[in-house]
Amino acid sequence: MTHNPPPAPPSAQLRARILQCVRDYAENLATAPAFVPGETPIPPSGKVLGAQELAYAVDAVLDGWLTAGRFNAAFEEKLARFLDAGFALSCNSGSSANLLAVSALCSPLLGERALQPDDEIITAAAGFPTTVNPILQNRLTPVFVDSAPPGYNPAPEAIEAAIGPRSRAIILAHTLGNPFAAEEIRAIADKHRLWLIEDCCDALGSTHRGKKTGTFGHIATLSFYPAHHITMGEGGALVTSDPALKRAAESLRDWGRDCHCAPGRDNTCGRRFRGQWNKLPAGYDHKYVYAHAGYNLKITDIQAAIGLAQLERLQDFIAARKKNFAILARALSGTERFLQLPQAAPDSDPAWFGFPLTLEAEAAARRPDLLDHLDRRKIGVRPLFAGNLTRQPYMQGRDYRVSGTLAGADRIMNSSFWIGLYPGLTEDMLAYSARCLREFFGLEA
Ligand SMILES: Cc1ncc(COP(=O)(O)O)c(C=O)c1O
């Protein structure tokens, strides 16, 4: 005898209808207007959203849970699996992920390996400010090393030469998706007993010697701002396989609390009213015991839902970034008299964030004219973030050390810029970007 399944309750039927409407709405939006050269903007970066992102987000809204819940759990698990890591902790930005990473290294949970005020962290002078700011925010001292085109990452020898008696850690970004020499730098970190944080905000899916970036360091960080490989609007994550680092980062993310119950859950340890913490009354509610001077850097389940849908498409996004890089590289070959083209690090396969270019010596003075030429044709351009960070207004008067010279970082600040290759750009758009660059230098298209 066969049984028909019981009918779904009215609320479940309504939810299914709503989600179908959302998918239909998204499918209707899917066709982009035709590209008109010189009129249609070609942004340097952007998001690519589809029906799944909108349907998951609405599903999360309909749950009514709002704070990190089932979508966040699924997102963290999938991300940890992608990076072969024990743990992934979502947070509200890549900057927050870096703050959590550096702050976790200062946690008393690490015992004698915890960083102390005035300890040094070695980092690159050219890059994004919030790779470096958590060093200052934790009253530690940055030690800047140089980097230069065409790789835009510091050399392992420069990192090793920067190590001093107070150096305790290295934090480096894989610049614009191009991996730094992660294997060599991890070996240097191990040799000198330094922690290594990989800022992978621009490098989700890049590989070095066949291993994903984010799997070499003690901690990796990610950003899910719309410019990045996947997005949830605002968001980030910290990834680690070290249980002590995970515990410290989770506590710091969640107000500094000692308890590690998921939002809305109580007493997962079974000892909520049974603990004793030195100066606290016996049995003080563990949910309100604070082990760190923490923050609240959590995300909502709506953000996680969008992130989960994006993670399901990550392989396609990575492939599109690589393909778009190859299109630009091909279309710009022969411009080397004027432009230094980007070069992937040896033994690496970058999922590029952008396409960096550096003007050769005699062309460098023409950068403002070139950027203006591109801007007037609606081609988005960006500098390599802060350029030489030591020149930024907020760094003046601060304590830092420079190892060697920062001539390369100055060259990046004065002569480099990058154009877009994100998956939302079409071959026509990429060809037009390259054509306009060639045109500026009087080269045949
Ligand atoms: C290398 C790097 N680190 C950190 C960040 C900060 O990420 P968020 O914007 O999510 O704070 C960015 C932002 O683009 C970045 O490029």
Coordinates of C-alpha atoms and ligand atoms in Angstrom, one line a residue:
M1 CA 0.0 0.0 0.0
T2 CA 1.3 3.4 -0.9
H3 CA 0.8 6.5 1.2
N4 CA 0.9 10.1 -0.1
P5 CA 3.1 12.3 2.1
P6 CA 1.1 14.4 4.6
P7 CA 0.3 17.9 3.2
A8 CA 2.7 20.6 4.2
P9 CA 1.3 22.9 6.9
P10 CA 0.0 26.2 5.4
S11 CA 3.0 28.1 6.7
A12 CA 5.4 25.8 4.9
Q13 CA 3.4 26.0 1.7
L14 CA 3.4 29.8 2.0
R15 CA 7.2 29.8 2.6
A16 CA 7.7 27.7 -0.5
R17 CA 5.6 30.1 -2.5
I18 CA 7.5 33.1 -1.3
L19 CA 10.9 31.5 -2.1
Q20 CA 9.7 30.5 -5.5
C21 CA 8.5 34.2 -6.1
V22 CA 12.0 35.3 -5.0
R23 CA 13.7 33.0 -7.5
D24 CA 11.3 34.1 -10.3
Y25 CA 12.1 37.7 -9.4
A26 CA 15.8 37.0 -9.5
E27 CA 15.6 35.2 -12.9
N28 CA 13.8 38.2 -14.3
L29 CA 16.6 40.5 -13.2
A30 CA 19.3 38.3 -14.7
T31 CA 19.8 39.9 -18.1
A32 CA 22.3 42.8 -17.9
P33 CA 21.9 45.6 -20.4
A34 CA 24.2 45.4 -23.5
F35 CA 27.7 46.8 -23.0
V36 CA 28.3 50.2 -24.6
P37 CA 32.0 51.0 -24.7
G38 CA 32.8 54.3 -23.0
E39 CA 29.3 54.5 -21.5
T40 CA 28.8 51.3 -19.4
P41 CA 30.9 51.5 -16.3
I42 CA 33.6 48.8 -15.9
P43 CA 34.0 48.7 -12.1
P44 CA 37.3 47.4 -10.7
S45 CA 35.4 45.0 -8.4
G46 CA 31.8 44.0 -7.6
K47 CA 29.4 41.4 -6.5
V48 CA 27.7 38.7 -8.6
L49 CA 24.4 37.7 -7.0
G50 CA 21.8 35.2 -8.2
A51 CA 18.6 33.6 -7.3
Q52 CA 20.1 31.3 -4.7
E53 CA 21.6 34.2 -2.7
L54 CA 18.2 36.0 -2.6
A55 CA 16.3 32.9 -1.8
Y56 CA 18.6 31.9 1.1
A57 CA 18.5 35.4 2.5
V58 CA 14.7 35.5 2.5
D59 CA 14.6 32.0 3.9
A60 CA 16.8 33.3 6.8
V61 CA 14.5 36.3 7.3
L62 CA 11.5 34.0 7.4
D63 CA 13.2 31.9 10.1
G64 CA 13.0 35.0 12.3
W65 CA 16.1 33.9 14.1
L66 CA 18.2 36.8 12.7
T67 CA 21.4 36.3 14.8
A68 CA 24.0 33.6 13.7
G69 CA 22.0 30.4 13.3
R70 CA 21.6 27.5 11.0
F71 CA 23.0 29.3 7.9
N72 CA 26.0 30.5 9.8
A73 CA 26.7 26.9 11.1
A74 CA 26.5 25.6 7.5
F75 CA 28.6 28.5 6.2
E76 CA 31.4 28.0 8.8
E77 CA 31.5 24.3 8.2
K78 CA 31.7 24.6 4.5
L79 CA 34.4 27.2 4.6
A80 CA 36.5 25.2 7.1
R81 CA 36.2 22.2 4.8
F82 CA 37.2 24.3 1.7
L83 CA 40.4 25.4 3.6
D84 CA 41.0 22.0 5.2
A85 CA 40.9 23.7 8.6
G86 CA 39.6 22.6 11.9
F87 CA 37.6 25.8 12.5
A88 CA 36.1 28.7 10.6
L89 CA 34.6 31.6 12.6
S90 CA 32.5 34.1 10.7
C91 CA 32.7 37.8 11.7
N92 CA 31.5 41.1 10.4
S93 CA 34.5 42.1 8.2
G94 CA 38.0 41.2 7.0
S95 CA 39.3 44.0 9.2
S96 CA 37.5 42.4 12.2
A97 CA 39.0 39.0 11.2
N98 CA 42.5 40.6 11.3
L99 CA 41.7 42.3 14.6
L100 CA 40.6 38.9 16.0
A101 CA 43.6 37.1 14.6
V102 CA 46.2 39.5 16.2
S103 CA 44.2 39.9 19.4
A104 CA 44.0 36.1 19.7
L105 CA 47.8 36.0 19.6
C106 CA 47.7 38.2 22.8
S107 CA 45.3 35.9 24.6
P108 CA 46.4 34.5 28.0
L109 CA 45.1 31.2 26.7
L110 CA 48.4 30.9 24.8
G111 CA 50.5 30.9 28.0
E112 CA 54.1 31.8 27.3
R113 CA 53.5 32.1 23.5
A114 CA 51.1 35.0 24.0
L115 CA 52.3 38.3 22.6
Q116 CA 53.1 41.1 25.1
P117 CA 52.9 44.9 24.6
D118 CA 55.8 46.2 22.5
D119 CA 56.4 42.8 20.9
E120 CA 56.9 43.1 17.1
I121 CA 54.9 41.8 14.2
I122 CA 56.5 41.8 10.8
T123 CA 54.3 43.0 7.9
A124 CA 54.4 44.6 4.5
A125 CA 54.6 48.4 4.1
A126 CA 52.5 48.3 0.9
G127 CA 48.9 47.1 1.3
F128 CA 45.6 47.5 3.0
P129 CA 45.7 49.4 6.4
T130 CA 43.6 47.0 8.4
T131 CA 46.2 44.2 7.8
V132 CA 48.5 46.4 10.0
N133 CA 46.1 48.3 12.3
P134 CA 45.4 45.4 14.7
I135 CA 49.1 45.5 15.5
L136 CA 48.8 49.1 16.7
Q137 CA 45.4 48.4 18.3
N138 CA 47.0 45.7 20.5
R139 CA 49.9 48.0 21.5
L140 CA 52.4 45.9 19.5
T141 CA 55.0 47.3 17.0
P142 CA 54.8 46.8 13.3
V143 CA 58.0 46.1 11.5
F144 CA 57.7 47.1 7.8
V145 CA 59.3 45.2 5.0
D146 CA 59.4 46.2 1.3
S147 CA 57.7 44.7 -1.7
A148 CA 57.8 45.6 -5.4
P149 CA 56.2 44.9 -8.7
P150 CA 55.6 42.6 -10.5
G151 CA 54.7 40.3 -7.6
Y152 CA 53.8 42.9 -5.0
N153 CA 54.7 40.6 -2.0
P154 CA 57.8 40.8 0.3
A155 CA 60.5 38.2 -0.4
P156 CA 61.2 35.6 2.3
E157 CA 64.7 36.9 2.7
A158 CA 63.3 40.4 3.5
I159 CA 61.1 38.8 6.1
E160 CA 63.9 36.9 7.7
A161 CA 66.2 39.9 7.7
A162 CA 63.5 41.9 9.6
I163 CA 63.4 39.5 12.6
G164 CA 64.7 41.1 15.8
P165 CA 64.8 40.0 19.4
R166 CA 61.2 41.2 20.0
S167 CA 59.7 39.8 16.8
R168 CA 56.9 37.3 17.6
A169 CA 54.7 37.1 14.5
I170 CA 54.3 37.8 10.8
I171 CA 51.1 39.0 9.2
L172 CA 51.1 39.3 5.4
A173 CA 48.4 39.6 2.8
H174 CA 48.6 37.6 -0.5
T175 CA 48.6 40.9 -2.4
L176 CA 45.7 41.2 -4.9
G177 CA 45.4 37.4 -4.8
N178 CA 49.0 36.7 -5.7
P179 CA 50.4 34.3 -3.1
F180 CA 53.5 35.3 -1.1
A181 CA 56.1 32.5 -0.8
A182 CA 54.0 30.9 1.9
E183 CA 55.9 27.6 2.3
E184 CA 59.2 29.4 2.7
I185 CA 57.8 32.1 5.1
R186 CA 56.1 29.4 7.2
A187 CA 59.5 27.6 7.4
I188 CA 61.1 31.0 8.6
A189 CA 58.3 31.4 11.1
D190 CA 58.8 27.9 12.5
K191 CA 62.6 28.3 12.6
H192 CA 62.3 31.5 14.7
R193 CA 59.2 30.4 16.7
L194 CA 57.0 33.1 15.2
W195 CA 53.2 33.0 14.6
L196 CA 52.1 33.4 10.9
I197 CA 48.8 35.0 10.0
E198 CA 47.8 34.9 6.3
D199 CA 45.6 37.7 5.3
C200 CA 43.7 36.0 2.5
C201 CA 41.1 38.7 2.2
D202 CA 42.0 39.0 -1.5
A203 CA 43.1 35.5 -2.1
L204 CA 40.3 32.9 -1.5
G205 CA 41.1 30.0 -3.8
S206 CA 44.6 31.0 -4.8
T207 CA 47.2 28.2 -4.5
H208 CA 50.9 28.0 -3.8
R209 CA 52.7 24.7 -4.6
G210 CA 49.3 23.1 -5.1
K211 CA 48.1 24.1 -1.6
K212 CA 45.4 26.7 -1.0
T213 CA 46.4 30.1 0.5
G214 CA 45.1 30.1 4.0
T215 CA 46.5 26.6 4.8
F216 CA 50.1 27.7 5.5
G217 CA 49.7 30.0 8.5
H218 CA 48.5 29.4 12.1
I219 CA 45.5 31.7 11.2
A220 CA 44.0 32.8 7.9
T221 CA 41.6 35.7 7.5
L222 CA 39.0 36.5 4.8
S223 CA 36.8 39.4 3.8
F224 CA 33.3 39.1 2.3
Y225 CA 32.9 42.7 1.4
P226 CA 31.4 42.9 -2.2
A227 CA 34.7 43.4 -3.9
H228 CA 36.0 40.0 -2.7
H229 CA 35.8 36.5 -4.1
I230 CA 32.6 35.8 -2.3
T231 CA 30.4 38.3 -0.5
M232 CA 27.7 38.7 2.1
G233 CA 27.5 42.5 2.0
E234 CA 29.8 43.0 5.0
G235 CA 31.6 40.0 6.5
G236 CA 34.7 38.1 7.2
A237 CA 36.1 35.0 8.7
L238 CA 39.0 33.7 10.7
V239 CA 40.2 30.2 9.9
T240 CA 42.5 28.0 12.1
S241 CA 43.2 24.5 13.1
D242 CA 44.6 25.4 16.5
P243 CA 41.9 24.9 19.2
A244 CA 43.5 27.5 21.6
L245 CA 43.5 30.1 18.9
K246 CA 39.9 29.2 17.9
R247 CA 38.8 29.5 21.5
A248 CA 40.5 32.9 22.0
A249 CA 39.2 34.3 18.7
E250 CA 35.7 33.1 19.4
S251 CA 35.7 34.6 22.9
L252 CA 37.1 37.9 21.5
R253 CA 34.4 37.9 18.8
D254 CA 31.6 37.2 21.3
W255 CA 32.0 40.0 23.9
G256 CA 35.0 38.3 25.5
R257 CA 32.9 35.6 27.2
D258 CA 34.4 32.4 28.5
C259 CA 31.3 30.4 27.6
H260 CA 31.2 29.1 24.0
C261 CA 27.5 28.3 23.6
A262 CA 26.2 29.2 20.1
P263 CA 23.8 32.2 20.1
G264 CA 20.5 31.2 21.7
R265 CA 21.9 28.0 23.3
D266 CA 22.5 27.6 27.0
N267 CA 24.6 25.2 29.1
T268 CA 26.3 23.2 26.4
C269 CA 29.1 22.5 28.8
G270 CA 26.6 21.2 31.4
R271 CA 28.3 23.2 34.1
R272 CA 26.7 26.6 33.6
F273 CA 26.0 27.1 37.3
R274 CA 28.7 24.9 38.7
G275 CA 32.0 26.7 37.9
Q276 CA 34.4 28.7 40.1
W277 CA 36.4 31.6 38.7
N278 CA 38.8 33.1 41.2
K279 CA 37.2 36.3 42.3
L280 CA 33.6 35.4 41.2
P281 CA 31.0 33.9 43.5
A282 CA 30.7 30.1 43.3
G283 CA 28.5 29.0 40.5
Y284 CA 28.4 32.4 38.8
D285 CA 26.5 32.0 35.5
H286 CA 29.2 30.9 33.0
K287 CA 27.4 32.8 30.2
Y288 CA 28.4 36.0 32.0
V289 CA 32.0 35.1 32.8
Y290 CA 34.5 37.2 30.7
A291 CA 37.9 35.8 29.8
H292 CA 39.0 38.6 27.4
A293 CA 38.4 42.3 26.9
G294 CA 36.3 41.4 23.9
Y295 CA 34.2 42.9 21.1
N296 CA 30.9 41.9 19.4
L297 CA 31.9 41.2 15.8
K298 CA 29.3 38.6 14.9
I299 CA 27.2 38.4 11.8
T300 CA 23.5 37.9 11.2
D301 CA 22.1 34.7 9.8
I302 CA 21.0 36.7 6.7
Q303 CA 24.6 37.6 5.9
A304 CA 25.6 33.9 6.5
A305 CA 22.8 32.8 4.1
I306 CA 24.1 35.0 1.3
G307 CA 27.6 33.8 2.1
L308 CA 26.6 30.2 1.9
A309 CA 25.0 30.6 -1.5
Q310 CA 28.2 32.4 -2.7
L311 CA 30.4 29.6 -1.3
E312 CA 28.4 27.1 -3.4
R313 CA 29.6 29.0 -6.5
L314 CA 33.1 29.7 -5.4
Q315 CA 34.8 27.3 -7.9
D316 CA 33.1 29.1 -10.7
F317 CA 34.1 32.5 -9.4
I318 CA 37.8 31.4 -9.0
A319 CA 37.8 30.0 -12.6
A320 CA 36.3 33.3 -13.9
R321 CA 38.9 35.4 -12.2
K322 CA 41.7 33.2 -13.7
K323 CA 40.2 33.3 -17.1
N324 CA 39.7 37.1 -17.0
F325 CA 43.3 37.6 -15.8
A326 CA 44.5 35.5 -18.8
I327 CA 42.4 37.6 -21.2
L328 CA 43.9 40.9 -19.9
A329 CA 47.4 39.5 -19.9
R330 CA 47.1 38.4 -23.5
A331 CA 45.5 41.7 -24.6
L332 CA 48.2 43.8 -22.9
S333 CA 51.2 41.8 -24.1
G334 CA 53.5 44.1 -26.1
T335 CA 52.9 47.1 -23.7
E336 CA 55.9 46.2 -21.6
R337 CA 57.9 49.3 -22.7
F338 CA 55.3 51.4 -20.7
L339 CA 53.6 49.0 -18.3
Q340 CA 55.0 46.3 -16.0
L341 CA 52.5 43.5 -16.2
P342 CA 51.8 41.4 -13.1
Q343 CA 53.6 38.1 -12.5
A344 CA 52.2 35.2 -10.6
A345 CA 54.5 34.0 -7.8
P346 CA 56.6 31.0 -8.8
D347 CA 54.7 27.7 -8.3
S348 CA 51.5 29.5 -7.7
D349 CA 48.0 29.7 -9.3
P350 CA 46.4 32.9 -8.2
A351 CA 42.7 33.6 -8.1
W352 CA 43.5 37.2 -8.8
F353 CA 41.6 40.0 -7.0
G354 CA 42.6 42.6 -9.6
F355 CA 45.0 43.2 -12.4
P356 CA 47.9 45.3 -11.1
L357 CA 50.0 47.4 -13.5
T358 CA 53.0 49.6 -12.8
L359 CA 54.2 52.3 -15.1
E360 CA 57.8 52.0 -16.3
A361 CA 60.2 54.7 -15.4
E362 CA 59.7 57.2 -18.2
A363 CA 55.9 56.7 -18.3
A364 CA 55.5 57.1 -14.5
A365 CA 54.9 60.8 -14.6
R366 CA 52.0 60.2 -16.9
R367 CA 50.0 58.2 -14.3
P368 CA 47.5 61.0 -13.5
D369 CA 46.8 61.5 -17.3
L370 CA 46.4 57.7 -17.8
L371 CA 44.1 57.3 -14.8
D372 CA 42.1 60.3 -16.1
H373 CA 42.0 58.7 -19.6
L374 CA 40.6 55.5 -18.2
D375 CA 38.2 57.3 -15.8
R376 CA 36.7 59.3 -18.7
R377 CA 36.1 56.0 -20.5
K378 CA 34.3 54.6 -17.4
I379 CA 37.1 52.1 -16.6
G380 CA 37.5 51.8 -12.8
V381 CA 41.0 52.0 -11.4
R382 CA 42.4 51.7 -7.9
P383 CA 45.7 52.3 -6.2
L384 CA 47.3 49.4 -4.4
F385 CA 45.2 50.4 -1.4
A386 CA 47.3 52.6 1.0
G387 CA 50.5 52.4 -1.0
N388 CA 53.5 52.9 1.4
L389 CA 51.5 52.9 4.7
T390 CA 54.3 54.8 6.5
R391 CA 53.4 57.8 4.4
Q392 CA 49.7 57.8 5.4
P393 CA 48.5 60.6 7.7
Y394 CA 47.5 58.3 10.6
M395 CA 50.9 56.6 10.8
Q396 CA 52.7 59.9 11.5
G397 CA 54.2 59.9 15.0
R398 CA 53.5 56.2 15.7
D399 CA 56.1 53.7 16.8
Y400 CA 57.2 51.3 14.1
R401 CA 60.4 49.9 12.7
V402 CA 61.4 49.7 9.0
S403 CA 63.7 46.9 7.9
G404 CA 65.8 47.9 4.9
T405 CA 64.4 50.5 2.6
L406 CA 60.8 51.0 1.3
A407 CA 61.8 51.9 -2.2
G408 CA 59.6 49.3 -3.7
A409 CA 56.6 50.4 -1.6
D410 CA 57.2 54.0 -2.8
R411 CA 57.3 52.8 -6.4
I412 CA 54.0 51.0 -5.9
M413 CA 52.6 54.2 -4.3
N414 CA 53.8 56.4 -7.2
S415 CA 53.5 54.2 -10.2
S416 CA 51.1 51.3 -9.7
F417 CA 47.3 50.9 -10.1
W418 CA 45.0 48.0 -10.8
I419 CA 42.0 47.4 -13.0
G420 CA 39.1 45.0 -12.6
L421 CA 38.8 41.3 -13.6
Y422 CA 35.9 40.2 -11.3
P423 CA 33.5 37.6 -12.6
G424 CA 30.8 40.2 -13.4
L425 CA 33.0 41.6 -16.3
T426 CA 32.5 40.3 -19.8
E427 CA 35.1 39.6 -22.4
D428 CA 34.1 42.8 -24.3
M429 CA 34.6 44.9 -21.2
L430 CA 38.1 43.4 -20.6
A431 CA 39.0 43.8 -24.2
Y432 CA 37.9 47.5 -24.0
S433 CA 39.9 48.1 -20.8
A434 CA 43.0 46.7 -22.6
R435 CA 42.3 48.6 -25.8
C436 CA 42.0 52.0 -23.9
L437 CA 45.3 51.3 -22.1
R438 CA 47.1 50.5 -25.4
E439 CA 45.5 53.6 -27.0
F440 CA 46.9 55.9 -24.3
F441 CA 50.4 54.8 -25.2
G442 CA 49.8 55.0 -29.0
L443 CA 49.9 51.3 -29.5
E444 CA 47.8 49.4 -32.0
A445 CA 44.8 47.7 -30.4
Ligands
LIG1 C1 44.2 42.6 2.1 C2 43.0 43.1 2.8 N1 42.9 42.9 4.1 C3 41.8 43.3 4.8 C4 40.8 44.0 4.2 C5 39.6 44.4 5.0 O1 38.4 43.8 4.6 P1 37.0 44.4 5.0 O2 36.8 45.5 4.0 O3 36.0 43.3 4.9 O4 37.1 45.0 6.4 C6 40.9 44.2 2.8 C7 39.8 44.9 2.1 O5 39.7 45.0 0.9 C8 42.0 43.8 2.1 O6 42.2 44.0 0.8

